[in-house]
XYZ file of C-alpha atoms in Angstrom:
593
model
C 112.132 120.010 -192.261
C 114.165 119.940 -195.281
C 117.846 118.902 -195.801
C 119.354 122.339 -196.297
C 117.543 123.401 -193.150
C 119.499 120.448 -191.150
C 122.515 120.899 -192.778
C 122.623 124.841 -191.687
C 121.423 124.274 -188.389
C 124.344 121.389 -187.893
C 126.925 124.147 -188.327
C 125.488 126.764 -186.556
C 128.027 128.727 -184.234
C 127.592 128.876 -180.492
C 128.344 132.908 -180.877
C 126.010 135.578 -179.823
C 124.114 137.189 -183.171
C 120.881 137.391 -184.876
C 119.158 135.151 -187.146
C 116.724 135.995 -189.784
C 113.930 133.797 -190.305
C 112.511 133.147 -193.948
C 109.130 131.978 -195.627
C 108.876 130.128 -198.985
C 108.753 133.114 -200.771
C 111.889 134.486 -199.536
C 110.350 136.944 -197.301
C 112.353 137.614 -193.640
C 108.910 136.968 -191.429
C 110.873 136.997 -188.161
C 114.480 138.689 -186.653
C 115.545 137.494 -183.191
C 118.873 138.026 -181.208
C 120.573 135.537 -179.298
C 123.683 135.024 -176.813
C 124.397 131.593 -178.783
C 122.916 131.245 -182.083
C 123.587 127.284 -181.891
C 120.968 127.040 -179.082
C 118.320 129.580 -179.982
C 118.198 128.800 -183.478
C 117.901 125.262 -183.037
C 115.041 125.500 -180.200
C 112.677 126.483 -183.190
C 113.153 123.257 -184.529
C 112.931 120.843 -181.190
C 110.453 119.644 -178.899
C 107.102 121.141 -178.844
C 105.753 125.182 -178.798
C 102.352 126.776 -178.412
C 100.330 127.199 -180.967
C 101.654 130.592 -181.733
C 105.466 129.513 -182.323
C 104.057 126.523 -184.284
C 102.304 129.014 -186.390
C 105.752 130.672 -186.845
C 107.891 127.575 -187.505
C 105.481 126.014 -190.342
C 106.466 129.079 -192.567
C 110.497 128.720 -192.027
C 111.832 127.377 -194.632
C 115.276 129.093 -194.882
C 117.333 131.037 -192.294
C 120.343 133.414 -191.859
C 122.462 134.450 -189.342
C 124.815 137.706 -188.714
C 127.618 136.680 -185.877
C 128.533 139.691 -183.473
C 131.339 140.502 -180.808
C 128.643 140.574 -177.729
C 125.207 140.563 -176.619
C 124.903 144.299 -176.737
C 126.045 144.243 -180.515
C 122.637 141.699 -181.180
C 120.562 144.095 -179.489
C 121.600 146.912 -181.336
C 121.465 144.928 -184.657
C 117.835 143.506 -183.937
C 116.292 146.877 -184.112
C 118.107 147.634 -187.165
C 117.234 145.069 -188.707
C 113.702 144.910 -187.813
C 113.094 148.156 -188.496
C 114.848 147.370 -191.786
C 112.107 144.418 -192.986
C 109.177 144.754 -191.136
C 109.318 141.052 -190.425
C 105.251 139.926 -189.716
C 106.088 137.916 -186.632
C 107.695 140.667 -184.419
C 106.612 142.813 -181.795
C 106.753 146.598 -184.072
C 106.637 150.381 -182.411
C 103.779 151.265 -184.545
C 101.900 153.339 -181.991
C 102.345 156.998 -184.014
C 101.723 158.666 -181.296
C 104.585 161.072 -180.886
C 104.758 163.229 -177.486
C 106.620 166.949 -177.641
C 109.747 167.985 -176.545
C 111.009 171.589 -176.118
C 114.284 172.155 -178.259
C 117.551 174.271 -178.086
C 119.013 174.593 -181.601
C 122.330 174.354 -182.308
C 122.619 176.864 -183.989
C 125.025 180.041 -183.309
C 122.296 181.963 -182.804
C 120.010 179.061 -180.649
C 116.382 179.596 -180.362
C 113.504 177.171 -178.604
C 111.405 175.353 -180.757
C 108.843 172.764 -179.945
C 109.165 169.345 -181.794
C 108.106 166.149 -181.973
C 111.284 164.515 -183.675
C 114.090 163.671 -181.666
C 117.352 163.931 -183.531
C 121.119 163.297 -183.629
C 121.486 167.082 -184.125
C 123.312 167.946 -180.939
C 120.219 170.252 -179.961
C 119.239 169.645 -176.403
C 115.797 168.047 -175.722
C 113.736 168.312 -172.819
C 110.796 166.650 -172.209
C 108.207 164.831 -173.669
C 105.445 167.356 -172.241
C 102.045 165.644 -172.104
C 100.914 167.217 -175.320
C 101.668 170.420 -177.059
C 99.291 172.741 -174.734
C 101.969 172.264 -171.939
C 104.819 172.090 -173.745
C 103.731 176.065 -176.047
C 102.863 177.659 -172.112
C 106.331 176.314 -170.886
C 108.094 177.344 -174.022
C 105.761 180.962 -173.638
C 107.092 181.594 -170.141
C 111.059 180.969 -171.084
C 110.477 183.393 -174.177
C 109.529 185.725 -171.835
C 112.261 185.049 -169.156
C 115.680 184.676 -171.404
C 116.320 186.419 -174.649
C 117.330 184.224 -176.863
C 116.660 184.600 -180.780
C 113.069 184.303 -181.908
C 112.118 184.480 -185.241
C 113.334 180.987 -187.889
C 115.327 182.960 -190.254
C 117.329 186.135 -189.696
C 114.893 189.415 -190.245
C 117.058 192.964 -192.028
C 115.443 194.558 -188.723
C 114.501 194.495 -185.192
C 111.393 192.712 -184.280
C 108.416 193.049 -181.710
C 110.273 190.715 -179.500
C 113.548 193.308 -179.030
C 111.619 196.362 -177.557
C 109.654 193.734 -175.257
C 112.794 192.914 -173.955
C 112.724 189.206 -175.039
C 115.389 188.716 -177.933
C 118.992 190.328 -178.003
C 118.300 190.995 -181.640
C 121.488 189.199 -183.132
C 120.087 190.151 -186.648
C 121.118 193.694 -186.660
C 123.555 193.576 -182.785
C 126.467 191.286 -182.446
C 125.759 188.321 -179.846
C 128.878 186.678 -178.303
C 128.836 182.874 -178.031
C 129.657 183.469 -174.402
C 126.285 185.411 -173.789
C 124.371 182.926 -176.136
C 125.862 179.940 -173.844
C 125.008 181.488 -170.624
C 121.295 181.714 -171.601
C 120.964 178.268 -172.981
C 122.563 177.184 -169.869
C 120.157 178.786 -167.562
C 117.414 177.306 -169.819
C 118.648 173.798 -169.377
C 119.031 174.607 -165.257
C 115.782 176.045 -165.238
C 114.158 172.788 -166.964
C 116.181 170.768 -165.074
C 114.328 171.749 -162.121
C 116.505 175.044 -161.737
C 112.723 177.214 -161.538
C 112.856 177.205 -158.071
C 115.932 179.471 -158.475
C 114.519 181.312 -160.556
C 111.262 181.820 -158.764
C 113.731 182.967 -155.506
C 115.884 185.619 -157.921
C 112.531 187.008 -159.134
C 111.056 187.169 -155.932
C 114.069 189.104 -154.561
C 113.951 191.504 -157.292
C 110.291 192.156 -156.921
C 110.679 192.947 -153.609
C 113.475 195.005 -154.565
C 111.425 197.316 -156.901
C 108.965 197.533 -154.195
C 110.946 198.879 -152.145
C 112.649 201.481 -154.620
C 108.435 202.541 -155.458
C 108.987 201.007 -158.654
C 105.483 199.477 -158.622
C 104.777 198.697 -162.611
C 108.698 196.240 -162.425
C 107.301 194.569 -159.327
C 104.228 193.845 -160.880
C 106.131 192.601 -164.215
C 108.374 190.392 -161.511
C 105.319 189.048 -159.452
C 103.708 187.606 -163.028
C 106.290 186.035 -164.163
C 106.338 184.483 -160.790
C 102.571 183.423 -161.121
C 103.208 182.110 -164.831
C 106.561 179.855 -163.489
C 103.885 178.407 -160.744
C 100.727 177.971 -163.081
C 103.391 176.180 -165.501
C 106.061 174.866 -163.921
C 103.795 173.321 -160.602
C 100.702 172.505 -161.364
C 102.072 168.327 -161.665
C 101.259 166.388 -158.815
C 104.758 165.468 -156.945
C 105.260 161.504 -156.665
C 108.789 161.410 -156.042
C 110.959 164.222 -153.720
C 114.187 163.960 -156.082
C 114.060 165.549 -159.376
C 115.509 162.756 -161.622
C 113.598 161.985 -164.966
C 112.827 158.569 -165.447
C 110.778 156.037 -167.309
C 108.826 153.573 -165.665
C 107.860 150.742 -167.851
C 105.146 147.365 -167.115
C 103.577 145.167 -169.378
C 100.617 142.848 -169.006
C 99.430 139.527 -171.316
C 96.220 138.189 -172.040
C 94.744 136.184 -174.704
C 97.842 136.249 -177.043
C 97.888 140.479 -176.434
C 100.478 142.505 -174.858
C 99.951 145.717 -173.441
C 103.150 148.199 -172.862
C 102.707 151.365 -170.298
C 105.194 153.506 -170.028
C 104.950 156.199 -167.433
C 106.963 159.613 -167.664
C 108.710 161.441 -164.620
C 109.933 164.293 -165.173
C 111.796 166.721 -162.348
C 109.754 164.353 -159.927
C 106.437 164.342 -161.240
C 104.649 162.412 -163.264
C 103.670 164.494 -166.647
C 102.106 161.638 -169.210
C 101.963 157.901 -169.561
C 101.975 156.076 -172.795
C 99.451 152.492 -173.881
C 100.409 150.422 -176.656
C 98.628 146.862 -177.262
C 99.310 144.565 -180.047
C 99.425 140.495 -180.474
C 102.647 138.952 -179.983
C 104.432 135.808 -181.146
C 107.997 135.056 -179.008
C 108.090 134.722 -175.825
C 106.821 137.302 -173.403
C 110.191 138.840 -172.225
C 112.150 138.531 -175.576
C 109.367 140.312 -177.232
C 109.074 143.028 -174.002
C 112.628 143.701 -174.152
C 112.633 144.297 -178.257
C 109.910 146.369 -178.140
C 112.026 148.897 -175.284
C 115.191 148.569 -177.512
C 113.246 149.677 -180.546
C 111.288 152.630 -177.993
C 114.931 154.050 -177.143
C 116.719 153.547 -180.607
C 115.664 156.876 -181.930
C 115.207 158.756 -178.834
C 119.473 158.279 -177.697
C 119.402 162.349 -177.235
C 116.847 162.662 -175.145
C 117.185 159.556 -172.743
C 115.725 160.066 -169.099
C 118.468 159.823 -166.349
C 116.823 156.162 -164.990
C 114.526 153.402 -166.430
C 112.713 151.720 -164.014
C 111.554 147.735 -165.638
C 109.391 144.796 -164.439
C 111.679 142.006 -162.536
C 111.411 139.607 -166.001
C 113.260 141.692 -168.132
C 116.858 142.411 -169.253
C 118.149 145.837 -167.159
C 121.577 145.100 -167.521
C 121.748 144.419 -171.114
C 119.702 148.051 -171.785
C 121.621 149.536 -169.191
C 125.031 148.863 -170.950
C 123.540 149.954 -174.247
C 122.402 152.818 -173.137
C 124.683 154.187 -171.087
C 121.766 155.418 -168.293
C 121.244 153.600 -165.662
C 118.244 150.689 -165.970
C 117.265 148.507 -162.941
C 114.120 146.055 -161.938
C 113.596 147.713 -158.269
C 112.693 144.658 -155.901
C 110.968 146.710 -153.384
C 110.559 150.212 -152.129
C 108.392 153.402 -153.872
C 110.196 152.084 -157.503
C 109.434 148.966 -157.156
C 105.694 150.051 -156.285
C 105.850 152.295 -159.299
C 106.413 149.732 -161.651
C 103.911 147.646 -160.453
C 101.271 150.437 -161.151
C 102.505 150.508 -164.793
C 101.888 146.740 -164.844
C 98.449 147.311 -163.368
C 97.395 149.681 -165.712
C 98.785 147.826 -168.614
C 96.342 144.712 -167.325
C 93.226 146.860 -167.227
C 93.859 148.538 -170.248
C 93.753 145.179 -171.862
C 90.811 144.269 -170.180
C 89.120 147.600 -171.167
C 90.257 146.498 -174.822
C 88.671 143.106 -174.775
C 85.670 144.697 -173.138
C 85.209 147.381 -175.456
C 85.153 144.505 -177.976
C 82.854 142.193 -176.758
C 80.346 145.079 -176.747
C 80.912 145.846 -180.459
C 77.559 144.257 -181.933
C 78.537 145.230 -185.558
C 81.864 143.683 -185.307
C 80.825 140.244 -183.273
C 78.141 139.900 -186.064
C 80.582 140.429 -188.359
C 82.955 138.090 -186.928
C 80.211 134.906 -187.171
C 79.509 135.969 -190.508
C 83.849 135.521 -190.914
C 83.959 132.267 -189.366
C 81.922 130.617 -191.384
C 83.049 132.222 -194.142
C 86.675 131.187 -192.863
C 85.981 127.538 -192.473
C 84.058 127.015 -195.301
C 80.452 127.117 -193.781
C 77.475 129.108 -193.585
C 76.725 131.466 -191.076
C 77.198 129.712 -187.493
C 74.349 131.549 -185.504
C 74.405 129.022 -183.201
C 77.501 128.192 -181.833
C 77.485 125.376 -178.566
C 80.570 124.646 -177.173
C 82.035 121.625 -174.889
C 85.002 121.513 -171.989
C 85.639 118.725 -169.468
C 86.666 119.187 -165.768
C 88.404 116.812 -163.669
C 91.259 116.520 -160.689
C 92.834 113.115 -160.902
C 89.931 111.544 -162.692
C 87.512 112.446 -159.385
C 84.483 113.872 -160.027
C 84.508 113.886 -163.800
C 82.245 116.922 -165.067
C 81.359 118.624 -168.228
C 79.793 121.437 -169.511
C 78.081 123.262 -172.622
C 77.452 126.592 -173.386
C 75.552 128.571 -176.473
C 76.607 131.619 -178.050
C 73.892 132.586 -180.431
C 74.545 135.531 -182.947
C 78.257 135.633 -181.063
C 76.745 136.307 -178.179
C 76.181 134.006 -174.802
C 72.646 132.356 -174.505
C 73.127 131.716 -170.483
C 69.195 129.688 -170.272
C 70.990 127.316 -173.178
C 73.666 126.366 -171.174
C 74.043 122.382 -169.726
C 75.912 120.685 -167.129
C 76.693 116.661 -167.250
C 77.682 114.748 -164.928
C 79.682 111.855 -166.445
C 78.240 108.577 -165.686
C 79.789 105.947 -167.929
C 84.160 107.037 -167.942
C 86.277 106.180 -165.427
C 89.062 107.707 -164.584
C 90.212 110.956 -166.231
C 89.475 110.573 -169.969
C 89.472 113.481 -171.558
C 88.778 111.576 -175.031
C 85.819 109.219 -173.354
C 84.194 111.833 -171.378
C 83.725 113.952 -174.704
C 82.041 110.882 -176.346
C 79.688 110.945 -173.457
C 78.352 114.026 -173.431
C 77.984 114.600 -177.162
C 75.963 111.240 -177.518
C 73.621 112.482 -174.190
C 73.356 116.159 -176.394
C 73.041 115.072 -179.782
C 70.512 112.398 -178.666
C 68.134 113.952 -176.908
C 67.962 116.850 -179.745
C 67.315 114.182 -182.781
C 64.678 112.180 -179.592
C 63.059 115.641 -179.217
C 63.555 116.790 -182.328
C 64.998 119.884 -181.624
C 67.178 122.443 -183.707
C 70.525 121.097 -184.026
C 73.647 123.739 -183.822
C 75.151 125.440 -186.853
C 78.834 124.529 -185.641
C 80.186 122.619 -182.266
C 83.056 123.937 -180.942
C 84.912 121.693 -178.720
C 87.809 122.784 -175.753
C 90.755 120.945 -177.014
C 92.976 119.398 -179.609
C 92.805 116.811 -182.876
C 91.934 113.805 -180.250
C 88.823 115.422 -179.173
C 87.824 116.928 -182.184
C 88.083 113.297 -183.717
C 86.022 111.909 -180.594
C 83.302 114.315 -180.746
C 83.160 113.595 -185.131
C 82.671 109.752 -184.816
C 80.016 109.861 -182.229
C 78.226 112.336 -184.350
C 78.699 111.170 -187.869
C 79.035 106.978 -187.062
C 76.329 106.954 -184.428
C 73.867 109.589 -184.860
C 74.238 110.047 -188.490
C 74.792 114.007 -187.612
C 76.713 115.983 -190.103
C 77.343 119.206 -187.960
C 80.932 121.049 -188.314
C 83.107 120.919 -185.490
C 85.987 122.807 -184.949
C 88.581 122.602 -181.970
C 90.395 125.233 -179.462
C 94.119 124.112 -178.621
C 95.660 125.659 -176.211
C 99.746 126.273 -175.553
C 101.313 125.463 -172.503
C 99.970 128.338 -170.435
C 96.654 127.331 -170.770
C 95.928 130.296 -173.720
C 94.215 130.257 -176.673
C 96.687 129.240 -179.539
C 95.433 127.741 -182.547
C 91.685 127.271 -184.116
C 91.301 123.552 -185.535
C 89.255 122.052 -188.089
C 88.743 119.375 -191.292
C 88.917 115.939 -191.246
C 91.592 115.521 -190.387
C 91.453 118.840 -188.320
C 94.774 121.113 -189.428
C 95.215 124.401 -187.842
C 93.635 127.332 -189.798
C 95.114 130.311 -190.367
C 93.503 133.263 -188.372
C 95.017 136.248 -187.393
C 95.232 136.734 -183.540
C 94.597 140.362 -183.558
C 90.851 139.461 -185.729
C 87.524 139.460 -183.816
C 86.730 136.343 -185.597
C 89.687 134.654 -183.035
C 88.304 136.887 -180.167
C 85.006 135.681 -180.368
C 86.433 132.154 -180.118
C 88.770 133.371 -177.075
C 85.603 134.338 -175.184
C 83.354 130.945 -176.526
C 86.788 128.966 -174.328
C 86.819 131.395 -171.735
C 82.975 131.627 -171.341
C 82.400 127.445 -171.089
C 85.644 127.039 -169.086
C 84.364 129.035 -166.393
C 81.529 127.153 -166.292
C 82.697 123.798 -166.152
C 85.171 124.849 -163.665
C 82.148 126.375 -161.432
C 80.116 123.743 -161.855
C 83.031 121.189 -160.710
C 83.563 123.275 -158.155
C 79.845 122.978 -156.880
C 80.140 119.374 -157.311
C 82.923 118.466 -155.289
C 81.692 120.480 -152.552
C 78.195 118.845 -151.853
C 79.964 115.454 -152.138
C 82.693 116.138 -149.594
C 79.856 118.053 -147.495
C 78.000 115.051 -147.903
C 80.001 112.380 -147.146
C 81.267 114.442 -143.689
C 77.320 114.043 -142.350
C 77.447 110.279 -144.523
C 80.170 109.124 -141.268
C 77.503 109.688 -138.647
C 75.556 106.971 -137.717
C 71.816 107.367 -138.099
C 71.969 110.180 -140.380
C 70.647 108.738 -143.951
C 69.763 111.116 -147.041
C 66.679 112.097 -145.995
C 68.578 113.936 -142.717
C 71.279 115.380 -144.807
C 68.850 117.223 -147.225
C 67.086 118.637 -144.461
C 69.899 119.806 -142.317
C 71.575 121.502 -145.214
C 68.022 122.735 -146.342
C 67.815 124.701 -142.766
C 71.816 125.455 -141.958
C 72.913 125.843 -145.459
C 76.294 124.851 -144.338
C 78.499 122.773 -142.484
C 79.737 125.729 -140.735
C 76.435 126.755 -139.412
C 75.792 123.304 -138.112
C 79.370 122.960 -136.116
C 78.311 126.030 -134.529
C 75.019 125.214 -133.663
C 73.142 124.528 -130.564
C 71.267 121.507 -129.200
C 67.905 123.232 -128.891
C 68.702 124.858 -132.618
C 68.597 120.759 -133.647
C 65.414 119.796 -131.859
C 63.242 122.309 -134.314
C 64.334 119.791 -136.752
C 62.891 116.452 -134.902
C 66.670 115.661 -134.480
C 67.171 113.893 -130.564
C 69.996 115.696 -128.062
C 72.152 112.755 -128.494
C 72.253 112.589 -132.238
C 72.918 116.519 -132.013
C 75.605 116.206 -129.931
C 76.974 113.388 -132.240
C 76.599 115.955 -135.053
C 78.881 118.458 -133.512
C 81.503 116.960 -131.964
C 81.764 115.066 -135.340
C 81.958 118.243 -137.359
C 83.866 119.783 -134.516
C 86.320 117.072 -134.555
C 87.138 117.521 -138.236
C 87.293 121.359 -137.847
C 90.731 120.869 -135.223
């Protein structure tokens, strides 16, 4: 850190603001908010961060601050002045996909209009519709129901729509602002769930003209009581009030954040919105600025409630917005947010999935990692992790991923034999020497790169054995992990630095999956091991039963279970005496209570 840097962050002010973070070159590469700038600020700079913050903080170089009155002031602030710069480390709204909203000008003479732009116009905006289908048959049936002006600019004439009966024709007839109110008023009721009413005024009048043999009106009346049904109802009902409202959940996974945010509208729900993208803060500062920045532009068309996840900031939104925002604890809200969590988790799984089966792109990606550290083309690809609890049972693993994908009939398990305790650093050594060994002893094809579950320590463990034992000159590159156990940072050189990959590439999937893919097998194969040895040493405290015994009993229960509930006679197919069977399960009965 250089001296200006400590001098600025010495004086900062414990007031609530936002700070602006800068790279060599000048360029702002990250905006955050904060309730005391003093803390936030200087938490960059102390004690450790995942790889992804680390990432961030090697670039910083120069800061700036703005001081505000109150936290709502910083929130308002940050999406102004992310939206302003573009900064590379924040969460963005890119997702262009814009829903539509049915518009009433205001305009003397209003019309409806669909749009996709939400403005400070003083229009009224209702909606979003799920896509422009619904929102053209809903904006069809009003045309037909109220009269309001049709056609963009004034004609010298009547139109179609004036002998239909569906515009007052203010182009060549005078239209009081009274009259023009009262039908943009019924509008808004009738969006607002009012279409009931209607549906009961029509139905009255149809029956009406009926009754007075006017057959052709009734028949006018009963279709535009089919059209408000086929339009208006055909949404599935998830909620018996009629309040619009946002629910919003948001899943992480392998340095990705998904957003869902479902629509209500009048009580059903009428669309739901994905967006995914990598992210760099933490996971409710960069949840929460990604909502302020999904609201900033859309003030005049705000639902009536916001429904978040229990993490987040409602009160802070809530105050800003001037709507009411809550994270429901229980009950049908609470249950809906949940479901927009749950869907924002499988969508990312459906992402990574949809990935993984991408041949062109995985090939791709090997070609780019080589290419990215300096190599040629890793093909073969074996990985290493470790697995221990407290230094008992110390286990490791190895997988192969050849062409970037897994080679399952390549994959090893070691036991380790010569560490004690849990060393991480010892237990690496161990298993690359048995590897490496018995490839140059059976000379067999050595890997084209060795990636290894863990930081510079291993990395360095794993390069002596290799290049000061063995003589082996094979690249080895190492995963780091942050503090939750993610993916955070790709190592490599002597000594290994972090390399700069991009965490939305498939060249830092495919490494994702390699630590994913050889985790889960050390941990299964631990797993496995601790088992037979406690299962073991259970039948090891009975008196008279030696290895031999054990093999075969498990070789014709399978488990301990099956034993403890076993019979006598079921022991005696097994040459086993009624005494030693009854010492067998009361023992294992004994240890069941």
């Amino acid at each position: 850190m250089n001296s200006s840097l400590k001098d600025k962050l010495a004086v900062l002010p414990d007031k609530p603001g936002c700070y602006l973070m800068k790279n060599a070159s000048g360029e702002i590469i990250y905006v955050g908010k904060a309730k005391v700038l003093k803390n936030r600020v200087r938490s960059y700079f102390t004690g450790s961060h995942n790889g992804k913050t680390q990432l961030l903080v090697s670039e910083i170089v120069d800061f700036e601050y703005i001081v505000v009155s109150s936290a709502i002031e910083a929130l308002i602030l940050e999406c102004n002045l992310i939206k302003e710069h573009d900064p590379r480390y924040n969460v963005m709204l890119r997702d262009d996909k814009t829903y539509p909203y049915i518009k009433i000008t205001n305009e003397a003479q209003p019309r409806l209009e669909i749009t996709r732009k939400v403005l400070k116009d003083k229009a009224k905006y209702f909606g979003p519709y799920p896509n422009a289908g619904d929102a053209s048959e809903v904006k069809k049936l009003l045309d037909r129901l109220y009269p309001l002006r049709k056609c963009r600019n004034m004609p010298k004439q009547v139109c179609l729509y004036y002998h239909l009966g569906q515009c007052l024709a203010p182009c060549v007839y005078e239209v009081s602002a009274e009259e023009n109110q009262r039908l943009v008023d019924e509008i808004s009721r009738f969006l607002d769930g009012g279409h009931e009413e209607m549906k009961q005024t029509l139905t009255e009048k149809m029956l009406q003209a009926a009754e007075n043999m006017e057959f052709e009106r009734a028949k006018e009346y009963r279709d535009q009581i089919k059209s408000i049904e086929a339009v208006m109802e055909k949404q599935k009902i998830t909620f018996t009030d009629t309040v619009d409202r946002d629910i919003i959940g948001f899943a992480v996974e392998k340095g990705w954040m998904c957003i869902q945010v479902f629509y209500m509208r009048k009580g059903k729900m009428i669309e739901r919105q994905t967006t995914s993208f990598p992210y760099y803060g933490s996971e409710t500062e960069d949840f929460m600025s990604y909502v302020s920045q999904f609201y900033y532009d859309k003030q005049n068309a705000l639902p009536k409630e916001i429904l978040l996840p229990q993490e987040s900031e409602p009160e802070l939104l809530s105050e800003w917005l001037g709507i009411k925002v809550h994270a429901p604890k229980r009950g049908k809200k609470h249950e809906l947010v949940k479901m927009a969590s749950e869907n924002a988790r499988i969508a990312l799984q459906e992402k990574f999935a949809l990935m993984s089966k991408d041949d062109a792109r995985t090939v791709q990606a090997v070609h780019n990692l080589g290419h990215i550290l300096g190599i040629p083309v890793p093909h073969r690809i074996e990985a290493f992790d470790n697995s221990n609890i407290q230094g008992t049972e110390p286990v490791s693993a190895m997988i192969v991923f050849t062409d970037g994908r897994p080679d399952k009939k390549e994959y090893r398990k070691f036991k380790i034999k010569t560490v004690e305790g849990p060393d991480d650093y010892g237990s690496m050594r161990e298993v690359v020497r048995r590897r490496y060994s018995r490839l140059l002893k059976e000379n067999q094809t050595m890997p084209d790169l060795i990636v290894i579950d863990g930081g510079k320590g291993q990395i360095s463990a794993a390069m002596d054995v290799l290049e000061n034992e063995l003589g082996l000159y094979i690249p080895v590159c190492g995963l780091a992990k942050d503090e939750k156990h993610r993916t955070a940072q790709l190592m490599y050189g002597d000594p290994p630095e972090p390399v700069n990959l991009r965490r939305d590439s498939y060249e830092f999937y495919l490494l994702q999956r390699i630590q994913d893919e050889v985790h889960r097998f050390v941990i299964t194969f631990h797993r496995q091991s601790r088992t037979k040895t406690m299962l073991s040493s259970q039948l090891d405290e009975i008196p008279g039963i030696g290895e031999k015994r054990r093999k075969l009993l498990f070789s014709h229960f399978g488990s301990l279970k099956k034993m403890r509930e076993a019979t006598v006679e079921d022991f005696r197919q097994l040459g086993i005496g009624d005494k030693l069977a009854k010492e067998i399960i009361g023992h294992l009965r004994k240890l069941d209570t």
